[in-house]
PDB file of C-alpha atoms in Angstrom:
ATOM      1  CA  MET A  16      -3.118  24.585 -59.958  1.00 51.00           C
ATOM      2  CA  ARG A  17      -6.162  24.620 -58.529  1.00 49.00           C
ATOM      3  CA  VAL A  18      -7.446  21.653 -59.201  1.00 47.00           C
ATOM      4  CA  GLU A  19      -4.254  19.958 -57.754  1.00 50.00           C
ATOM      5  CA  TYR A  20      -4.558  22.401 -54.267  1.00 46.00           C
ATOM      6  CA  VAL A  21      -8.283  21.353 -53.903  1.00 48.00           C
ATOM      7  CA  ARG A  22      -7.732  17.873 -54.743  1.00 51.00           C
ATOM      8  CA  ASN A  23      -4.710  17.819 -51.973  1.00 53.00           C
ATOM      9  CA  SER A  24      -7.307  19.555 -49.542  1.00 56.00           C
ATOM     10  CA  SER A  25      -8.907  17.076 -50.033  1.00 59.00           C
ATOM     11  CA  ASN A  26      -6.359  14.377 -48.854  1.00 58.00           C
ATOM     12  CA  ALA A  27      -5.416  16.389 -46.166  1.00 55.00           C
ATOM     13  CA  LYS A  28      -9.045  16.468 -44.838  1.00 58.00           C
ATOM     14  CA  LYS A  29      -9.664  12.586 -46.004  1.00 58.00           C
ATOM     15  CA  LYS A  30      -6.545  12.042 -43.752  1.00 62.00           C
ATOM     16  CA  VAL A  31      -7.768  14.065 -40.597  1.00 55.00           C
ATOM     17  CA  GLN A  32     -10.937  11.932 -40.162  1.00 62.00           C
ATOM     18  CA  THR A  33      -8.827   8.700 -40.590  1.00 65.00           C
ATOM     19  CA  THR A  34      -6.935   9.894 -37.879  1.00 75.00           C
ATOM     20  CA  LYS A  35      -9.768  11.049 -35.587  1.00 75.00           C
ATOM     21  CA  ARG A  36     -11.587   7.906 -36.212  1.00 78.00           C
ATOM     22  CA  GLU A  37      -8.854   5.458 -35.577  1.00 79.00           C
ATOM     23  CA  LEU A  38      -8.044   7.667 -32.565  1.00 82.00           C
ATOM     24  CA  LEU A  39     -11.908   7.119 -31.462  1.00 83.00           C
ATOM     25  CA  ILE A  40     -11.661   3.645 -32.251  1.00 85.00           C
ATOM     26  CA  GLU A  41      -8.478   3.001 -29.972  1.00 84.00           C
ATOM     27  CA  ARG A  42     -10.324   4.906 -27.571  1.00 87.00           C
ATOM     28  CA  ILE A  43     -12.735   3.295 -27.113  1.00 90.00           C
ATOM     29  CA  GLY A  44     -10.447  -0.455 -27.114  1.00 86.00           C
ATOM     30  CA  SER A  45      -9.012   1.220 -24.433  1.00 88.00           C
ATOM     31  CA  TYR A  46     -11.748   1.902 -22.551  1.00 90.00           C
ATOM     32  CA  ILE A  47     -13.045  -1.813 -23.044  1.00 92.00           C
ATOM     33  CA  VAL A  48     -10.146  -3.215 -21.527  1.00 92.00           C
ATOM     34  CA  LEU A  49     -10.614  -0.667 -18.930  1.00 89.00           C
ATOM     35  CA  ALA A  50     -13.688  -2.050 -18.084  1.00 90.00           C
ATOM     36  CA  ILE A  51     -12.989  -5.327 -18.331  1.00 92.00           C
ATOM     37  CA  LEU A  52      -9.443  -4.920 -15.949  1.00 90.00           C
ATOM     38  CA  ALA A  53     -11.556  -3.100 -12.962  1.00 87.00           C
ATOM     39  CA  SER A  54     -14.283  -5.067 -13.250  1.00 88.00           C
ATOM     40  CA  ILE A  55     -11.964  -8.708 -12.738  1.00 89.00           C
ATOM     41  CA  VAL A  56     -10.388  -5.916  -9.298  1.00 85.00           C
ATOM     42  CA  VAL A  57     -14.533  -4.760  -8.378  1.00 87.00           C
ATOM     43  CA  ILE A  58     -16.401  -7.485  -8.755  1.00 86.00           C
ATOM     44  CA  PRO A  59     -14.938  -9.638  -6.295  1.00 85.00           C
ATOM     45  CA  PHE A  60     -15.447  -7.000  -3.378  1.00 86.00           C
ATOM     46  CA  TYR A  61     -19.162  -6.705  -4.084  1.00 84.00           C
ATOM     47  CA  ILE A  62     -19.252 -10.576  -3.952  1.00 82.00           C
ATOM     48  CA  LEU A  63     -17.470  -9.712  -0.092  1.00 84.00           C
ATOM     49  CA  LEU A  64     -19.666  -6.508   1.043  1.00 85.00           C
ATOM     50  CA  VAL A  65     -23.224  -7.732  -0.335  1.00 83.00           C
ATOM     51  CA  SER A  66     -22.518 -11.229   1.162  1.00 81.00           C
ATOM     52  CA  SER A  67     -21.274  -9.209   4.343  1.00 83.00           C
ATOM     53  CA  PHE A  68     -24.802  -8.590   4.695  1.00 82.00           C
ATOM     54  CA  LYS A  69     -26.647 -11.664   3.591  1.00 76.00           C
ATOM     55  CA  THR A  70     -27.946 -14.016   5.868  1.00 69.00           C
ATOM     56  CA  LYS A  71     -25.987 -17.107   4.552  1.00 61.00           C
ATOM     57  CA  GLY A  72     -23.138 -15.312   3.799  1.00 45.00           C
ATOM     58  CA  PHE A  73     -22.355 -15.845   0.043  1.00 50.00           C
ATOM     59  CA  ILE A  74     -24.300 -15.113  -2.768  1.00 51.00           C
ATOM     60  CA  GLY A  75     -26.374 -18.226  -4.562  1.00 48.00           C
ATOM     61  CA  PHE A  76     -26.465 -19.916  -0.659  1.00 51.00           C
ATOM     62  CA  ASN A  77     -30.280 -19.442  -0.545  1.00 53.00           C
ATOM     63  CA  ASN A  78     -30.949 -19.256  -4.732  1.00 54.00           C
ATOM     64  CA  ASP A  79     -32.478 -15.972  -4.171  1.00 58.00           C
ATOM     65  CA  PRO A  80     -31.773 -14.130  -7.590  1.00 58.00           C
ATOM     66  CA  ASN A  81     -32.240 -10.818  -5.712  1.00 64.00           C
ATOM     67  CA  PRO A  82     -28.697 -10.165  -4.116  1.00 64.00           C
ATOM     68  CA  PHE A  83     -29.388  -7.213  -2.022  1.00 67.00           C
ATOM     69  CA  SER A  84     -32.721  -9.205  -0.555  1.00 69.00           C
ATOM     70  CA  ASN A  85     -32.567 -10.330   3.063  1.00 71.00           C
ATOM     71  CA  MET A  86     -29.726  -7.715   4.420  1.00 76.00           C
ATOM     72  CA  ASN A  87     -29.246  -7.361   8.155  1.00 79.00           C
ATOM     73  CA  PHE A  88     -26.792  -6.371  10.376  1.00 84.00           C
ATOM     74  CA  GLU A  89     -25.914  -9.408  12.208  1.00 84.00           C
ATOM     75  CA  GLY A  90     -22.461 -10.671  10.934  1.00 84.00           C
ATOM     76  CA  PHE A  91     -21.647  -7.074  11.903  1.00 88.00           C
ATOM     77  CA  LYS A  92     -22.847  -8.180  15.314  1.00 87.00           C
ATOM     78  CA  THR A  93     -21.083 -11.443  15.187  1.00 85.00           C
ATOM     79  CA  ALA A  94     -17.856  -9.812  14.238  1.00 86.00           C
ATOM     80  CA  LEU A  95     -17.298  -7.187  16.594  1.00 88.00           C
ATOM     81  CA  PHE A  96     -19.164  -8.334  19.883  1.00 87.00           C
ATOM     82  CA  GLY A  97     -20.177 -11.919  18.940  1.00 81.00           C
ATOM     83  CA  SER A  98     -19.037 -15.178  21.442  1.00 79.00           C
ATOM     84  CA  ILE A  99     -16.697 -16.043  18.938  1.00 77.00           C
ATOM     85  CA  ALA A 100     -15.193 -12.660  18.058  1.00 82.00           C
ATOM     86  CA  THR A 101     -14.503 -10.977  22.066  1.00 85.00           C
ATOM     87  CA  PHE A 102     -12.225 -12.548  24.803  1.00 85.00           C
ATOM     88  CA  ASP A 103     -14.151 -13.116  27.772  1.00 81.00           C
ATOM     89  CA  ASP A 104     -14.381  -9.911  29.438  1.00 83.00           C
ATOM     90  CA  GLY A 105     -15.929  -8.854  26.264  1.00 82.00           C
ATOM     91  CA  SER A 106     -14.157  -6.853  24.956  1.00 88.00           C
ATOM     92  CA  SER A 107     -14.177  -6.345  20.558  1.00 90.00           C
ATOM     93  CA  LYS A 108     -10.949  -8.984  19.032  1.00 89.00           C
ATOM     94  CA  ILE A 109     -11.200  -6.859  16.027  1.00 91.00           C
ATOM     95  CA  LEU A 110     -11.273  -3.420  17.790  1.00 91.00           C
ATOM     96  CA  LEU A 111      -8.468  -4.562  19.716  1.00 92.00           C
ATOM     97  CA  GLY A 112      -6.245  -6.397  16.757  1.00 92.00           C
ATOM     98  CA  LEU A 113      -6.917  -3.154  15.031  1.00 93.00           C
ATOM     99  CA  ARG A 114      -5.594  -1.128  17.789  1.00 93.00           C
ATOM    100  CA  ASN A 115      -2.378  -3.502  18.113  1.00 94.00           C
ATOM    101  CA  THR A 116      -1.578  -3.248  14.334  1.00 95.00           C
ATOM    102  CA  PHE A 117      -1.884   0.453  14.151  1.00 95.00           C
ATOM    103  CA  ILE A 118       0.886   0.165  17.497  1.00 94.00           C
ATOM    104  CA  ILE A 119       2.686  -1.685  15.400  1.00 95.00           C
ATOM    105  CA  VAL A 120       2.980  -0.362  11.826  1.00 95.00           C
ATOM    106  CA  LEU A 121       2.614   3.697  12.680  1.00 94.00           C
ATOM    107  CA  PRO A 122       5.620   4.431  13.985  1.00 94.00           C
ATOM    108  CA  SER A 123       7.710   1.475  12.446  1.00 94.00           C
ATOM    109  CA  THR A 124       6.641   3.289   8.973  1.00 95.00           C
ATOM    110  CA  VAL A 125       6.706   6.712   9.749  1.00 95.00           C
ATOM    111  CA  ILE A 126      10.148   6.140  11.114  1.00 96.00           C
ATOM    112  CA  GLY A 127      11.222   3.862   8.644  1.00 95.00           C
ATOM    113  CA  LEU A 128      10.282   6.388   5.876  1.00 95.00           C
ATOM    114  CA  PHE A 129      12.726   9.246   7.516  1.00 96.00           C
ATOM    115  CA  THR A 130      15.471   7.045   7.641  1.00 96.00           C
ATOM    116  CA  SER A 131      14.599   5.337   3.977  1.00 95.00           C
ATOM    117  CA  ALA A 132      14.291   9.149   2.355  1.00 95.00           C
ATOM    118  CA  LEU A 133      17.043   9.968   4.580  1.00 95.00           C
ATOM    119  CA  SER A 134      19.740   6.847   2.872  1.00 94.00           C
ATOM    120  CA  ALA A 135      17.792   7.971  -0.407  1.00 94.00           C
ATOM    121  CA  TYR A 136      19.058  11.674  -0.113  1.00 95.00           C
ATOM    122  CA  ALA A 137      22.958  10.601   0.507  1.00 93.00           C
ATOM    123  CA  ALA A 138      22.711   8.189  -2.360  1.00 92.00           C
ATOM    124  CA  ALA A 139      21.506  10.801  -4.550  1.00 91.00           C
ATOM    125  CA  LYS A 140      22.967  14.726  -3.332  1.00 91.00           C
ATOM    126  CA  ILE A 141      25.987  13.663  -1.530  1.00 89.00           C
ATOM    127  CA  ARG A 142      28.912  12.724  -3.712  1.00 87.00           C
ATOM    128  CA  PHE A 143      31.509  10.531  -1.377  1.00 88.00           C
ATOM    129  CA  LYS A 144      33.720   7.626  -2.929  1.00 90.00           C
ATOM    130  CA  GLY A 145      32.168   4.152  -3.016  1.00 88.00           C
ATOM    131  CA  ARG A 146      28.521   5.700  -3.980  1.00 89.00           C
ATOM    132  CA  ASN A 147      26.682   3.738  -6.100  1.00 89.00           C
ATOM    133  CA  VAL A 148      28.866   0.483  -5.036  1.00 92.00           C
ATOM    134  CA  ILE A 149      27.081   1.097  -1.430  1.00 91.00           C
ATOM    135  CA  PHE A 150      23.357   1.526  -3.457  1.00 91.00           C
ATOM    136  CA  TYR A 151      23.733  -1.266  -5.231  1.00 91.00           C
ATOM    137  CA  ILE A 152      24.894  -3.844  -2.695  1.00 91.00           C
ATOM    138  CA  MET A 153      21.960  -2.454  -1.483  1.00 90.00           C
ATOM    139  CA  LEU A 154      19.596  -3.162  -4.140  1.00 88.00           C
ATOM    140  CA  ILE A 155      21.303  -6.839  -4.118  1.00 90.00           C
ATOM    141  CA  THR A 156      19.527  -7.419  -1.032  1.00 88.00           C
ATOM    142  CA  THR A 157      15.924  -6.839  -2.148  1.00 86.00           C
ATOM    143  CA  MET A 158      17.021 -10.224  -4.439  1.00 87.00           C
ATOM    144  CA  ILE A 159      17.146 -12.476  -0.629  1.00 85.00           C
ATOM    145  CA  PRO A 160      13.469 -13.503  -0.276  1.00 84.00           C
ATOM    146  CA  GLY A 161      12.554 -12.637   3.865  1.00 80.00           C
ATOM    147  CA  ILE A 162      11.430 -16.110   5.010  1.00 82.00           C
ATOM    148  CA  VAL A 163      15.196 -16.416   4.196  1.00 85.00           C
ATOM    149  CA  MET A 164      15.462 -14.408   7.494  1.00 85.00           C
ATOM    150  CA  MET A 165      12.844 -16.006   9.715  1.00 86.00           C
ATOM    151  CA  THR A 166      15.179 -18.269  11.177  1.00 86.00           C
ATOM    152  CA  PRO A 167      18.133 -15.768  12.482  1.00 88.00           C
ATOM    153  CA  LEU A 168      16.000 -12.964  13.296  1.00 88.00           C
ATOM    154  CA  VAL A 169      13.900 -15.147  15.735  1.00 89.00           C
ATOM    155  CA  THR A 170      17.507 -16.350  16.587  1.00 91.00           C
ATOM    156  CA  ILE A 171      18.749 -13.184  17.712  1.00 90.00           C
ATOM    157  CA  PHE A 172      15.627 -11.550  18.697  1.00 91.00           C
ATOM    158  CA  THR A 173      15.666 -14.240  21.249  1.00 90.00           C
ATOM    159  CA  ASN A 174      18.566 -14.194  22.633  1.00 93.00           C
ATOM    160  CA  LEU A 175      17.760 -10.147  23.534  1.00 90.00           C
ATOM    161  CA  ASP A 176      15.300 -11.223  24.750  1.00 91.00           C
ATOM    162  CA  LEU A 177      12.429  -9.719  22.538  1.00 89.00           C
ATOM    163  CA  TYR A 178      10.525 -12.350  21.818  1.00 89.00           C
ATOM    164  CA  ASN A 179       6.867 -12.387  22.125  1.00 90.00           C
ATOM    165  CA  THR A 180       7.489  -8.655  22.040  1.00 91.00           C
ATOM    166  CA  TYR A 181       6.582  -5.591  19.592  1.00 93.00           C
ATOM    167  CA  PHE A 182       9.886  -4.951  19.385  1.00 92.00           C
ATOM    168  CA  PRO A 183      10.958  -7.887  16.414  1.00 92.00           C
ATOM    169  CA  LEU A 184       7.442  -6.297  14.530  1.00 92.00           C
ATOM    170  CA  MET A 185       8.760  -3.066  14.414  1.00 93.00           C
ATOM    171  CA  VAL A 186      12.574  -2.104  15.071  1.00 91.00           C
ATOM    172  CA  PRO A 187      13.772  -4.039  11.951  1.00 90.00           C
ATOM    173  CA  GLY A 188      11.195  -1.756   9.624  1.00 91.00           C
ATOM    174  CA  MET A 189      12.486   1.363  11.583  1.00 93.00           C
ATOM    175  CA  PHE A 190      15.588   0.799   9.652  1.00 92.00           C
ATOM    176  CA  GLY A 191      13.720   1.172   6.032  1.00 90.00           C
ATOM    177  CA  THR A 192      13.809  -0.775   2.761  1.00 91.00           C
ATOM    178  CA  ALA A 193      15.959  -0.680  -0.218  1.00 91.00           C
ATOM    179  CA  MET A 194      13.358  -0.698  -2.602  1.00 91.00           C
ATOM    180  CA  CYS A 195      12.040   2.589  -0.735  1.00 92.00           C
ATOM    181  CA  VAL A 196      14.775   3.745  -0.930  1.00 94.00           C
ATOM    182  CA  PHE A 197      15.746   2.654  -4.454  1.00 92.00           C
ATOM    183  CA  PHE A 198      11.995   4.691  -5.215  1.00 90.00           C
ATOM    184  CA  LEU A 199      12.967   7.924  -3.539  1.00 93.00           C
ATOM    185  CA  ARG A 200      16.458   8.273  -5.326  1.00 93.00           C
ATOM    186  CA  GLN A 201      14.709   8.321  -8.172  1.00 89.00           C
ATOM    187  CA  THR A 202      12.421  11.394  -7.186  1.00 90.00           C
ATOM    188  CA  PHE A 203      15.689  13.011  -5.727  1.00 93.00           C
ATOM    189  CA  MET A 204      18.077  13.001  -8.216  1.00 91.00           C
ATOM    190  CA  ALA A 205      15.209  14.640 -10.464  1.00 88.00           C
ATOM    191  CA  ILE A 206      15.826  18.096  -8.024  1.00 90.00           C
ATOM    192  CA  PRO A 207      17.825  19.756  -9.941  1.00 90.00           C
ATOM    193  CA  ASP A 208      21.846  19.914  -8.056  1.00 89.00           C
ATOM    194  CA  ASP A 209      21.660  23.841  -8.484  1.00 90.00           C
ATOM    195  CA  TYR A 210      19.246  23.915  -5.309  1.00 89.00           C
ATOM    196  CA  ILE A 211      21.849  21.658  -3.059  1.00 89.00           C
ATOM    197  CA  ASP A 212      24.597  23.915  -4.762  1.00 88.00           C
ATOM    198  CA  ALA A 213      23.153  27.169  -3.577  1.00 89.00           C
ATOM    199  CA  ALA A 214      22.364  25.947  -0.641  1.00 89.00           C
ATOM    200  CA  ARG A 215      25.272  24.674   0.238  1.00 88.00           C
ATOM    201  CA  LEU A 216      27.087  27.716  -0.623  1.00 88.00           C
ATOM    202  CA  ASP A 217      25.131  29.975   2.237  1.00 87.00           C
ATOM    203  CA  GLY A 218      26.394  27.734   4.808  1.00 87.00           C
ATOM    204  CA  ILE A 219      22.997  24.901   5.090  1.00 89.00           C
ATOM    205  CA  SER A 220      23.957  21.688   5.966  1.00 91.00           C
ATOM    206  CA  HIS A 221      22.884  18.553   4.589  1.00 90.00           C
ATOM    207  CA  PHE A 222      20.208  17.877   7.400  1.00 92.00           C
ATOM    208  CA  LYS A 223      19.037  21.501   6.454  1.00 93.00           C
ATOM    209  CA  ILE A 224      18.718  20.964   3.157  1.00 92.00           C
ATOM    210  CA  PHE A 225      16.845  17.456   3.272  1.00 93.00           C
ATOM    211  CA  TRP A 226      14.321  19.010   5.532  1.00 93.00           C
ATOM    212  CA  LYS A 227      14.122  22.417   4.144  1.00 91.00           C
ATOM    213  CA  ILE A 228      14.167  21.543   0.243  1.00 91.00           C
ATOM    214  CA  VAL A 229      13.834  17.498  -1.001  1.00 93.00           C
ATOM    215  CA  VAL A 230      11.312  16.539   1.616  1.00 92.00           C
ATOM    216  CA  PRO A 231       8.956  19.643   0.739  1.00 91.00           C
ATOM    217  CA  LEU A 232       9.629  18.856  -3.383  1.00 89.00           C
ATOM    218  CA  SER A 233       9.304  14.803  -2.941  1.00 90.00           C
ATOM    219  CA  ALA A 234       5.858  15.265  -0.315  1.00 89.00           C
ATOM    220  CA  PRO A 235       3.993  13.647  -3.263  1.00 88.00           C
ATOM    221  CA  SER A 236       6.437  10.305  -3.519  1.00 89.00           C
ATOM    222  CA  LEU A 237       6.995  10.341   0.298  1.00 92.00           C
ATOM    223  CA  ILE A 238       3.225   9.910   0.259  1.00 90.00           C
ATOM    224  CA  SER A 239       3.317   6.953  -1.807  1.00 89.00           C
ATOM    225  CA  GLN A 240       5.870   5.019  -0.232  1.00 91.00           C
ATOM    226  CA  GLY A 241       4.608   5.890   3.147  1.00 92.00           C
ATOM    227  CA  ILE A 242       1.190   3.997   2.019  1.00 90.00           C
ATOM    228  CA  LEU A 243       2.882   1.297   0.689  1.00 90.00           C
ATOM    229  CA  GLY A 244       4.556   0.329   3.699  1.00 92.00           C
ATOM    230  CA  PHE A 245       1.604   1.246   5.844  1.00 94.00           C
ATOM    231  CA  VAL A 246      -0.211  -0.887   3.643  1.00 92.00           C
ATOM    232  CA  ALA A 247       2.656  -3.885   3.962  1.00 92.00           C
ATOM    233  CA  GLY A 248       2.494  -3.847   7.554  1.00 93.00           C
ATOM    234  CA  TYR A 249      -0.925  -3.638   8.268  1.00 94.00           C
ATOM    235  CA  ASN A 250      -1.433  -6.701   6.141  1.00 92.00           C
ATOM    236  CA  ASP A 251       1.673  -8.566   7.962  1.00 91.00           C
ATOM    237  CA  TYR A 252       0.744 -12.106   9.435  1.00 90.00           C
ATOM    238  CA  LEU A 253       3.292 -14.190   9.317  1.00 89.00           C
ATOM    239  CA  GLY A 254       5.681 -11.537  11.384  1.00 90.00           C
ATOM    240  CA  PRO A 255       2.795 -11.506  14.680  1.00 91.00           C
ATOM    241  CA  LEU A 256       2.421 -15.017  14.102  1.00 88.00           C
ATOM    242  CA  LEU A 257       5.426 -15.574  14.655  1.00 89.00           C
ATOM    243  CA  TYR A 258       6.740 -13.532  17.355  1.00 91.00           C
ATOM    244  CA  LEU A 259       3.835 -13.169  19.147  1.00 89.00           C
ATOM    245  CA  ARG A 260       2.355 -16.123  21.245  1.00 83.00           C
ATOM    246  CA  GLY A 261      -0.411 -16.472  23.709  1.00 77.00           C
ATOM    247  CA  ASP A 262      -3.671 -15.747  24.208  1.00 75.00           C
ATOM    248  CA  ASP A 263      -3.821 -11.834  25.830  1.00 80.00           C
ATOM    249  CA  GLN A 264      -5.668  -9.340  24.691  1.00 85.00           C
ATOM    250  CA  TRP A 265      -2.327  -7.634  23.506  1.00 86.00           C
ATOM    251  CA  THR A 266      -0.577 -10.658  21.492  1.00 88.00           C
ATOM    252  CA  VAL A 267      -3.634 -10.123  18.878  1.00 88.00           C
ATOM    253  CA  THR A 268      -3.718  -8.181  15.691  1.00 91.00           C
ATOM    254  CA  LEU A 269      -5.661  -7.668  12.816  1.00 90.00           C
ATOM    255  CA  GLN A 270      -4.775 -10.563  10.575  1.00 90.00           C
ATOM    256  CA  THR A 271      -4.135 -13.165  13.216  1.00 89.00           C
ATOM    257  CA  VAL A 272      -7.857 -12.233  14.461  1.00 89.00           C
ATOM    258  CA  LEU A 273      -9.290 -12.723  10.968  1.00 87.00           C
ATOM    259  CA  ASN A 274      -7.357 -16.264  10.772  1.00 85.00           C
ATOM    260  CA  GLU A 275      -8.885 -17.176  13.917  1.00 83.00           C
ATOM    261  CA  PHE A 276     -12.554 -17.110  12.454  1.00 80.00           C
ATOM    262  CA  LEU A 277     -11.716 -20.200  10.121  1.00 75.00           C
ATOM    263  CA  GLY A 278     -11.543 -22.316  13.442  1.00 70.00           C
ATOM    264  CA  GLN A 279     -14.636 -21.077  14.981  1.00 70.00           C
ATOM    265  CA  SER A 280     -18.010 -23.099  14.824  1.00 64.00           C
ATOM    266  CA  SER A 281     -21.135 -20.624  14.788  1.00 63.00           C
ATOM    267  CA  SER A 282     -24.415 -20.460  12.919  1.00 66.00           C
ATOM    268  CA  ASN A 283     -23.468 -17.400  10.538  1.00 71.00           C
ATOM    269  CA  LEU A 284     -19.723 -17.718  10.546  1.00 77.00           C
ATOM    270  CA  TYR A 285     -18.850 -16.825   6.643  1.00 80.00           C
ATOM    271  CA  GLN A 286     -20.822 -13.816   7.533  1.00 83.00           C
ATOM    272  CA  ALA A 287     -19.306 -12.669   9.811  1.00 84.00           C
ATOM    273  CA  LEU A 288     -16.497 -13.830   8.456  1.00 85.00           C
ATOM    274  CA  MET A 289     -16.605 -11.256   5.507  1.00 86.00           C
ATOM    275  CA  ALA A 290     -18.419  -8.531   8.283  1.00 88.00           C
ATOM    276  CA  ALA A 291     -14.842  -8.608   9.190  1.00 89.00           C
ATOM    277  CA  THR A 292     -13.226  -8.233   5.977  1.00 90.00           C
ATOM    278  CA  VAL A 293     -15.267  -5.406   5.164  1.00 91.00           C
ATOM    279  CA  LEU A 294     -14.244  -3.557   8.917  1.00 91.00           C
ATOM    280  CA  SER A 295     -10.070  -4.438   8.251  1.00 91.00           C
ATOM    281  CA  LEU A 296     -10.191  -2.798   4.574  1.00 91.00           C
ATOM    282  CA  ILE A 297     -12.211   0.460   5.803  1.00 91.00           C
ATOM    283  CA  PRO A 298      -8.879   1.953   7.187  1.00 91.00           C
ATOM    284  CA  THR A 299      -6.865   1.322   4.122  1.00 90.00           C
ATOM    285  CA  VAL A 300      -9.864   2.388   1.929  1.00 89.00           C
ATOM    286  CA  VAL A 301     -10.432   5.707   3.563  1.00 90.00           C
ATOM    287  CA  ILE A 302      -5.875   6.573   3.789  1.00 88.00           C
ATOM    288  CA  PHE A 303      -6.413   5.312  -0.664  1.00 84.00           C
ATOM    289  CA  ILE A 304      -9.077   7.667  -0.827  1.00 85.00           C
ATOM    290  CA  LEU A 305      -7.914  10.704   0.820  1.00 86.00           C
ATOM    291  CA  CYS A 306      -3.922  10.486  -0.277  1.00 83.00           C
ATOM    292  CA  GLN A 307      -5.527   9.452  -3.990  1.00 79.00           C
ATOM    293  CA  LYS A 308      -4.037  12.038  -6.034  1.00 78.00           C
ATOM    294  CA  PHE A 309      -0.366  11.586  -4.040  1.00 76.00           C
ATOM    295  CA  PHE A 310       0.261   8.676  -3.914  1.00 71.00           C
ATOM    296  CA  VAL A 311      -1.166   8.482  -8.493  1.00 70.00           C
ATOM    297  CA  LYS A 312       1.850  11.465  -7.985  1.00 70.00           C
ATOM    298  CA  GLY A 313       3.906  10.374  -6.309  1.00 65.00           C
ATOM    299  CA  ILE A 314       4.156   6.896  -8.307  1.00 63.00           C
ATOM    300  CA  VAL A 315       5.024   8.678 -11.193  1.00 63.00           C
ATOM    301  CA  ASN A 316       7.786  10.674  -9.798  1.00 61.00           C
ATOM    302  CA  SER A 317       9.513   7.535  -8.449  1.00 55.00           C
ATOM    303  CA  GLY A 318       9.700   5.717 -11.551  1.00 51.00           C
ATOM    304  CA  ILE A 319      12.469   5.642 -13.681  1.00 45.00           C
ATOM    305  CA  LYS A 320      14.220   8.316 -16.052  1.00 46.00           C
TER     306      LYS A 320
END
C-alpha cells in the first residue's frame, strides 16, 4: 500500500510539473504573438514620430543609419505657422481646424451619447408592446451603408437652407447611433431588475431611475462609447468635405487641413505633413490615456452575454 501511495504521489507531481511547463510555454507563446502584433501597430507610429523631426521627412531619405540624428522642429513650425499652413492674416489652419472640429464633435458626441443611453434604457428596462420589434428594426438600419444616405441628406439640408453650416455635421449625431444603443443595452440588461422595481415602488420616475441608478452603474460603458463616438467624429473627413464649402476660417476642420498639405509645395512638405499628423493625434492619445481603464472595462461590460 505504501509503495502504491508513493507511486501515485510521484505521478501527481509529474502531472503538476507537466501542467506548469505547458502553462509556461503557452504564456511565452502568447507574449510572443502579442509582441508581434504590438510591433505591427507601434512601428508605423514610431516612423511617423521620428519622421516629423527629420529634415527630409521619411527615414532613409538621407541614408542616415541613425534615425535620431539631424532632428529639428522645422516640420512643426511649418505645420503650425508656415506659409502652406496659414491664412492670409497669419492664423494657423491646424489650430483653427482643431477648434472647429471640437465645436462640431463635442456637442454631437455628448448629446448623442445621452439620447443613445435613453433609448438603450427603454429597450432594456421599460416593458411595452413592440419593444423588441422596434429594437430589431433599429439594428437593421446598421446594415445600410452610410454612403447611401449622403444624397438624401444633402438634399434635405439644402432644402432647409442649412447647407454650408455646422448643422448637417452636428444634428444627425445628436440623435444617437444604433450600435451605441445596442452596446449600452447589453450593459443595462446586466443591471438587476430588482433595483428598478424597488425604485418604481418608491414612486421614482423612469428618468430619475435612469439618471440616479443606471448611469452611475454604467459609467465605464458610457465613457467607452463616448470615446468611440468622439474619435469617429474627430476623424471624419467626408462630412466636412461634403457640407462645408469655401476658404473661410470657419469652414476648415482638422482632417480637411491635413488633406490640403498634399496639394502644397514646400521644401520640407513631408516633414510638415508628418508633424501635422502627430499634432492631430495628441487629443485622441491624451483622452485614451486618461480614460484607458474606463474604456477597457466599458468594452468588457458592453459585450454580449
